Amino acid sequence: MRLLLIAMIAGLICVIAVGVILFTSGKKGLKGDGTVAVLKVQDVILDSQIYLDSLKKIKKASHIKALVVRIDSPGGAVGPSQEIYGEIKRLRAQMPVVASIGGIGASGGYYIACAAESIYANPGAITGSIGVIAQFANYGKLLEWAKVDVEIIKSGKYKDAGTPFRKMSDPDRQYIQELINNVYEQFKNTVAVERKLNPKQISQIADGRVFTGEQAKALKLIDELGTINDAISAAGNLAGIQGEPETVYYPKRKREFLDFLLSKVGLGALSDIPKQASFGLFYLADIIN
């Protein structure tokens, strides 16, 4: 009798164990059999390193099957924007890449989105702004008022082009315009190739204007209207993931102690203020306050 009772208890334990295994495996099946990484590109882009490091980690992670580039940025410096675009384009040879534009993905933000094989945007999102800008201040009159003289010693006539200490000369302006024209052509060529548009189509819309997501779709600058969840689902489908994919977000930012203190006194936003260089060429939409 005692042996029978032991056998019954053992059998019951086996049944429960099998049930637990089936239940948990069923949950995994519903959740999907792969992971989609979400790379969040945010704010004004002045440095690419944090994004390049994230892309390197994504590339090495065997469980990640697809990437969604989530963009909420008005753009930024030309070089960093191009670096991020280039690394995403290389990663696209390894896994499906889908871009998702949230509130704004303009200028350099849109340039980065072009690295994806398809672009989603919300209908009211701001995108486009295909163009280049460089801005310079002239402190000449202020220095004159303050009776301050500035001496500039240089090795060539263009070495101080764009300096705030004197009025820009016509040769300086022409020189800087040539730089802008060159990177502008790079931008247009990238959009033409990635979006499969001819130069005439690009020239008609590459005048710095921004567009809503709805307008951008009509102009073939994006592929679909939809949310980040739509983009994640699309990336999962392209990767062959069955069910709802797991998601992992990058970059994994380390919070600095100063940021923590600022947040406690309601000044956390101060740590996010972009520090723009005195000279540079920018794929940047000039619509932020």
Tab-separated table of C-alpha atoms in Angstrom:
chain	number	residue	atom	x	y	z
A	1	MET	CA	0.000	0.000	0.000
A	2	ARG	CA	2.832	2.312	0.892
A	3	LEU	CA	4.612	1.578	-2.396
A	4	LEU	CA	1.395	2.296	-4.303
A	5	LEU	CA	1.034	5.661	-2.559
A	6	ILE	CA	4.638	6.567	-3.393
A	7	ALA	CA	4.077	5.567	-7.004
A	8	MET	CA	0.924	7.708	-7.211
A	9	ILE	CA	2.713	10.745	-5.739
A	10	ALA	CA	5.642	10.264	-8.141
A	11	GLY	CA	3.224	10.016	-11.061
A	12	LEU	CA	1.433	13.176	-9.966
A	13	ILE	CA	4.754	15.048	-9.742
A	14	CYS	CA	5.637	13.900	-13.266
A	15	VAL	CA	2.281	15.092	-14.612
A	16	ILE	CA	2.730	18.501	-12.935
A	17	ALA	CA	6.291	18.795	-14.263
A	18	VAL	CA	5.188	17.974	-17.809
A	19	GLY	CA	2.377	20.506	-17.509
A	20	VAL	CA	4.735	23.237	-16.366
A	21	ILE	CA	7.119	22.505	-19.244
A	22	LEU	CA	4.303	22.593	-21.783
A	23	PHE	CA	2.892	25.799	-20.296
A	24	THR	CA	6.217	27.644	-20.323
A	25	SER	CA	7.138	26.442	-23.789
A	26	GLY	CA	3.718	27.550	-24.968
A	27	LYS	CA	4.335	30.995	-23.568
A	28	LYS	CA	7.669	31.169	-25.385
A	29	GLY	CA	5.985	30.156	-28.582
A	30	LEU	CA	3.448	32.944	-28.217
A	31	LYS	CA	6.193	35.458	-27.470
A	32	GLY	CA	8.231	34.586	-30.529
A	33	ASP	CA	11.455	32.738	-31.259
A	34	GLY	CA	13.768	35.680	-31.894
A	35	THR	CA	14.698	39.163	-30.750
A	36	VAL	CA	14.390	42.519	-32.502
A	37	ALA	CA	16.850	45.191	-31.371
A	38	VAL	CA	15.621	48.786	-31.221
A	39	LEU	CA	18.300	51.449	-31.663
A	40	LYS	CA	17.015	54.800	-30.379
A	41	VAL	CA	18.584	57.736	-32.227
A	42	GLN	CA	17.526	60.841	-30.327
A	43	ASP	CA	18.152	64.586	-30.087
A	44	VAL	CA	20.748	66.565	-32.042
A	45	ILE	CA	23.451	64.217	-33.363
A	46	LEU	CA	26.894	65.583	-32.562
A	47	ASP	CA	28.704	62.345	-31.691
A	48	SER	CA	28.209	58.916	-33.259
A	49	GLN	CA	30.243	56.774	-30.853
A	50	ILE	CA	27.426	55.635	-28.561
A	51	TYR	CA	25.456	54.446	-31.611
A	52	LEU	CA	28.447	52.753	-33.252
A	53	ASP	CA	29.185	50.866	-30.018
A	54	SER	CA	25.539	49.749	-29.830
A	55	LEU	CA	25.551	48.554	-33.434
A	56	LYS	CA	28.703	46.530	-32.762
A	57	LYS	CA	26.981	44.800	-29.830
A	58	ILE	CA	23.857	44.154	-31.912
A	59	LYS	CA	25.934	42.621	-34.681
A	60	LYS	CA	27.662	40.222	-32.265
A	61	ALA	CA	24.455	39.121	-30.477
A	62	SER	CA	23.368	35.828	-32.061
A	63	HIS	CA	19.831	36.023	-30.602
A	64	ILE	CA	19.112	39.341	-32.373
A	65	LYS	CA	17.513	38.655	-35.743
A	66	ALA	CA	16.461	42.143	-36.885
A	67	LEU	CA	16.938	45.837	-36.119
A	68	VAL	CA	14.511	48.734	-35.811
A	69	VAL	CA	16.110	52.193	-35.888
A	70	ARG	CA	13.816	54.447	-33.868
A	71	ILE	CA	14.483	58.073	-34.819
A	72	ASP	CA	13.445	61.151	-32.853
A	73	SER	CA	16.031	63.625	-34.074
A	74	PRO	CA	16.127	66.827	-36.153
A	75	GLY	CA	19.539	65.741	-37.453
A	76	GLY	CA	22.967	67.022	-36.568
A	77	ALA	CA	26.570	67.143	-37.756
A	78	VAL	CA	27.255	65.677	-41.192
A	79	GLY	CA	30.107	63.337	-40.236
A	80	PRO	CA	28.383	61.552	-37.305
A	81	SER	CA	25.143	61.215	-39.298
A	82	GLN	CA	27.043	59.591	-42.163
A	83	GLU	CA	28.918	57.272	-39.803
A	84	ILE	CA	25.697	55.989	-38.235
A	85	TYR	CA	24.135	55.560	-41.670
A	86	GLY	CA	27.171	53.614	-42.908
A	87	GLU	CA	27.236	51.198	-39.955
A	88	ILE	CA	23.497	50.526	-40.212
A	89	LYS	CA	23.877	49.905	-43.949
A	90	ARG	CA	26.629	47.351	-43.261
A	91	LEU	CA	24.488	45.651	-40.622
A	92	ARG	CA	21.681	45.402	-43.177
A	93	ALA	CA	23.737	42.782	-45.008
A	94	GLN	CA	23.441	40.585	-41.894
A	95	MET	CA	19.842	41.167	-40.760
A	96	PRO	CA	16.641	43.020	-41.766
A	97	VAL	CA	16.606	46.712	-40.809
A	98	VAL	CA	13.468	48.849	-40.526
A	99	ALA	CA	13.383	52.544	-39.588
A	100	SER	CA	10.645	54.132	-37.455
A	101	ILE	CA	10.240	57.916	-37.295
A	102	GLY	CA	8.477	59.053	-34.137
A	103	GLY	CA	7.946	62.794	-33.663
A	104	ILE	CA	10.745	63.995	-35.924
A	105	GLY	CA	13.247	62.336	-38.214
A	106	ALA	CA	14.507	65.203	-40.333
A	107	SER	CA	17.703	66.092	-42.174
A	108	GLY	CA	20.463	63.952	-40.586
A	109	GLY	CA	17.746	61.916	-38.854
A	110	TYR	CA	16.185	61.179	-42.227
A	111	TYR	CA	19.630	60.487	-43.714
A	112	ILE	CA	20.081	57.734	-41.112
A	113	ALA	CA	16.599	56.349	-41.819
A	114	CYS	CA	17.607	55.863	-45.462
A	115	ALA	CA	19.974	53.072	-44.355
A	116	ALA	CA	16.929	50.876	-43.610
A	117	GLU	CA	15.226	48.703	-46.207
A	118	SER	CA	11.874	50.239	-45.267
A	119	ILE	CA	10.824	53.371	-43.368
A	120	TYR	CA	7.753	53.765	-41.174
A	121	ALA	CA	6.546	57.118	-39.849
A	122	ASN	CA	3.579	58.428	-37.949
A	123	PRO	CA	1.202	60.460	-40.183
A	124	GLY	CA	1.959	63.678	-38.303
A	125	ALA	CA	5.691	63.072	-37.887
A	126	ILE	CA	8.122	65.652	-39.278
A	127	THR	CA	10.645	64.363	-41.794
A	128	GLY	CA	12.518	65.384	-44.928
A	129	SER	CA	14.550	68.619	-44.653
A	130	ILE	CA	17.055	67.369	-47.220
A	131	GLY	CA	19.775	69.985	-47.133
A	132	VAL	CA	22.871	71.352	-45.431
A	133	ILE	CA	23.355	74.366	-43.182
A	134	ALA	CA	26.288	76.219	-41.655
A	135	GLN	CA	25.717	79.200	-39.376
A	136	PHE	CA	28.182	81.883	-38.341
A	137	ALA	CA	28.076	84.783	-35.907
A	138	ASN	CA	29.889	88.076	-36.404
A	139	TYR	CA	31.054	89.748	-33.194
A	140	GLY	CA	32.793	92.594	-34.997
A	141	LYS	CA	30.476	95.400	-33.889
A	142	LEU	CA	30.336	94.063	-30.342
A	143	LEU	CA	34.142	94.020	-30.150
A	144	GLU	CA	34.258	97.526	-31.608
A	145	TRP	CA	31.792	98.726	-28.958
A	146	ALA	CA	33.850	97.046	-26.230
A	147	LYS	CA	37.052	98.533	-27.733
A	148	VAL	CA	38.627	95.093	-28.082
A	149	ASP	CA	41.056	94.333	-30.889
A	150	VAL	CA	41.609	90.775	-32.125
A	151	GLU	CA	44.786	89.839	-33.994
A	152	ILE	CA	44.661	86.772	-36.263
A	153	ILE	CA	47.860	85.148	-37.503
A	154	LYS	CA	47.257	82.436	-40.097
A	155	SER	CA	49.045	80.244	-42.635
A	156	GLY	CA	46.630	80.690	-45.546
A	157	LYS	CA	43.865	83.042	-46.612
A	158	TYR	CA	41.082	80.537	-45.831
A	159	LYS	CA	42.440	79.372	-42.467
A	160	ASP	CA	40.103	81.682	-40.514
A	161	ALA	CA	37.116	81.403	-42.844
A	162	GLY	CA	33.994	81.656	-40.716
A	163	THR	CA	35.697	83.348	-37.775
A	164	PRO	CA	33.313	85.453	-35.656
A	165	PHE	CA	35.940	88.164	-35.246
A	166	ARG	CA	35.514	89.759	-38.676
A	167	LYS	CA	32.967	90.135	-41.447
A	168	MET	CA	32.949	87.223	-43.877
A	169	SER	CA	34.558	88.070	-47.215
A	170	ASP	CA	33.112	87.085	-50.588
A	171	PRO	CA	35.916	84.512	-51.208
A	172	ASP	CA	35.228	83.009	-47.750
A	173	ARG	CA	31.521	82.775	-48.533
A	174	GLN	CA	32.170	81.128	-51.892
A	175	TYR	CA	34.605	78.645	-50.319
A	176	ILE	CA	32.119	77.604	-47.615
A	177	GLN	CA	29.308	77.429	-50.182
A	178	GLU	CA	31.372	74.954	-52.204
A	179	LEU	CA	31.757	72.762	-49.113
A	180	ILE	CA	28.023	72.907	-48.492
A	181	ASN	CA	27.235	72.100	-52.131
A	182	ASN	CA	29.469	69.029	-51.977
A	183	VAL	CA	27.881	67.466	-48.892
A	184	TYR	CA	24.447	68.492	-50.216
A	185	GLU	CA	25.086	66.407	-53.347
A	186	GLN	CA	26.158	63.513	-51.106
A	187	PHE	CA	22.834	63.758	-49.264
A	188	LYS	CA	20.790	63.861	-52.479
A	189	ASN	CA	22.700	60.940	-53.984
A	190	THR	CA	22.123	58.831	-50.860
A	191	VAL	CA	18.380	59.518	-50.920
A	192	ALA	CA	18.203	58.850	-54.667
A	193	VAL	CA	19.943	55.475	-54.330
A	194	GLU	CA	18.195	54.241	-51.174
A	195	ARG	CA	14.714	55.472	-52.089
A	196	LYS	CA	15.084	54.584	-55.791
A	197	LEU	CA	14.222	58.101	-56.956
A	198	ASN	CA	15.644	59.859	-59.990
A	199	PRO	CA	17.658	63.101	-59.656
A	200	LYS	CA	14.788	65.223	-60.999
A	201	GLN	CA	12.434	63.931	-58.299
A	202	ILE	CA	15.038	64.625	-55.622
A	203	SER	CA	15.762	68.153	-56.866
A	204	GLN	CA	12.084	69.050	-56.608
A	205	ILE	CA	11.903	68.216	-52.896
A	206	ALA	CA	15.496	68.631	-51.646
A	207	ASP	CA	15.203	72.333	-50.832
A	208	GLY	CA	15.251	72.084	-47.054
A	209	ARG	CA	11.495	71.713	-46.627
A	210	VAL	CA	10.086	69.412	-43.993
A	211	PHE	CA	7.123	67.138	-44.672
A	212	THR	CA	4.596	65.303	-42.549
A	213	GLY	CA	4.697	61.526	-42.580
A	214	GLU	CA	1.633	61.515	-44.798
A	215	GLN	CA	3.220	63.912	-47.295
A	216	ALA	CA	6.484	61.979	-47.212
A	217	LYS	CA	4.708	58.751	-48.127
A	218	ALA	CA	3.116	60.431	-51.156
A	219	LEU	CA	6.594	61.643	-52.184
A	220	LYS	CA	8.058	58.121	-51.662
A	221	LEU	CA	10.419	59.349	-48.956
A	222	ILE	CA	8.962	56.720	-46.612
A	223	ASP	CA	7.221	53.394	-47.208
A	224	GLU	CA	4.472	53.031	-44.613
A	225	LEU	CA	2.489	55.035	-42.080
A	226	GLY	CA	2.647	53.336	-38.703
A	227	THR	CA	3.918	53.219	-35.159
A	228	ILE	CA	7.077	51.734	-33.697
A	229	ASN	CA	5.071	48.570	-32.927
A	230	ASP	CA	4.232	48.282	-36.623
A	231	ALA	CA	7.917	48.630	-37.457
A	232	ILE	CA	8.890	45.969	-34.905
A	233	SER	CA	6.289	43.568	-36.288
A	234	ALA	CA	7.511	44.217	-39.835
A	235	ALA	CA	11.141	43.617	-38.813
A	236	GLY	CA	10.134	40.396	-37.052
A	237	ASN	CA	8.293	39.170	-40.139
A	238	LEU	CA	11.276	39.966	-42.376
A	239	ALA	CA	13.485	37.966	-40.016
A	240	GLY	CA	11.090	35.003	-40.046
A	241	ILE	CA	10.251	35.310	-36.333
A	242	GLN	CA	7.085	33.399	-35.464
A	243	GLY	CA	4.783	35.228	-33.062
A	244	GLU	CA	5.488	38.479	-31.247
A	245	PRO	CA	9.244	39.119	-31.133
A	246	GLU	CA	11.175	39.923	-27.995
A	247	THR	CA	12.678	43.423	-28.003
A	248	VAL	CA	15.881	44.818	-26.583
A	249	TYR	CA	16.692	48.535	-26.598
A	250	TYR	CA	19.973	50.317	-27.342
A	251	PRO	CA	21.967	52.308	-26.443
A	252	LYS	CA	21.995	51.285	-22.819
A	253	ARG	CA	22.851	54.660	-21.352
A	254	LYS	CA	24.718	54.863	-18.071
A	255	ARG	CA	23.252	57.569	-15.925
A	256	GLU	CA	25.846	59.946	-14.580
A	257	PHE	CA	25.731	61.041	-10.955
A	258	LEU	CA	25.347	64.696	-12.005
A	259	ASP	CA	22.341	63.782	-14.174
A	260	PHE	CA	20.811	62.038	-11.167
A	261	LEU	CA	21.247	65.113	-8.958
A	262	LEU	CA	19.857	67.438	-11.641
A	263	SER	CA	16.788	65.245	-12.084
A	264	LYS	CA	16.109	65.376	-8.351
A	265	VAL	CA	15.939	69.178	-8.410
A	266	GLY	CA	13.968	69.328	-11.650
A	267	LEU	CA	16.898	70.317	-13.887
A	268	GLY	CA	17.514	67.014	-15.635
A	269	ALA	CA	16.895	68.541	-19.058
A	270	LEU	CA	20.006	70.707	-18.650
A	271	SER	CA	22.238	67.684	-19.129
A	272	ASP	CA	20.649	67.040	-22.553
A	273	ILE	CA	21.323	70.487	-24.045
A	274	PRO	CA	23.437	69.952	-27.171
A	275	LYS	CA	26.772	71.728	-27.302
A	276	GLN	CA	27.293	72.785	-30.919
A	277	ALA	CA	30.767	73.350	-32.262
A	278	SER	CA	31.662	76.862	-33.437
A	279	PHE	CA	32.164	75.630	-37.002
A	280	GLY	CA	30.681	72.711	-38.833
A	281	LEU	CA	28.384	71.521	-41.561
A	282	PHE	CA	25.056	70.168	-40.400
A	283	TYR	CA	22.277	68.007	-41.752
A	284	LEU	CA	19.962	69.794	-39.334
A	285	ALA	CA	16.347	70.932	-39.558
A	286	ASP	CA	16.195	74.496	-38.257
A	287	ILE	CA	12.807	74.072	-36.575
A	288	ILE	CA	13.726	73.487	-32.921
A	289	ASN	CA	13.225	76.129	-30.252
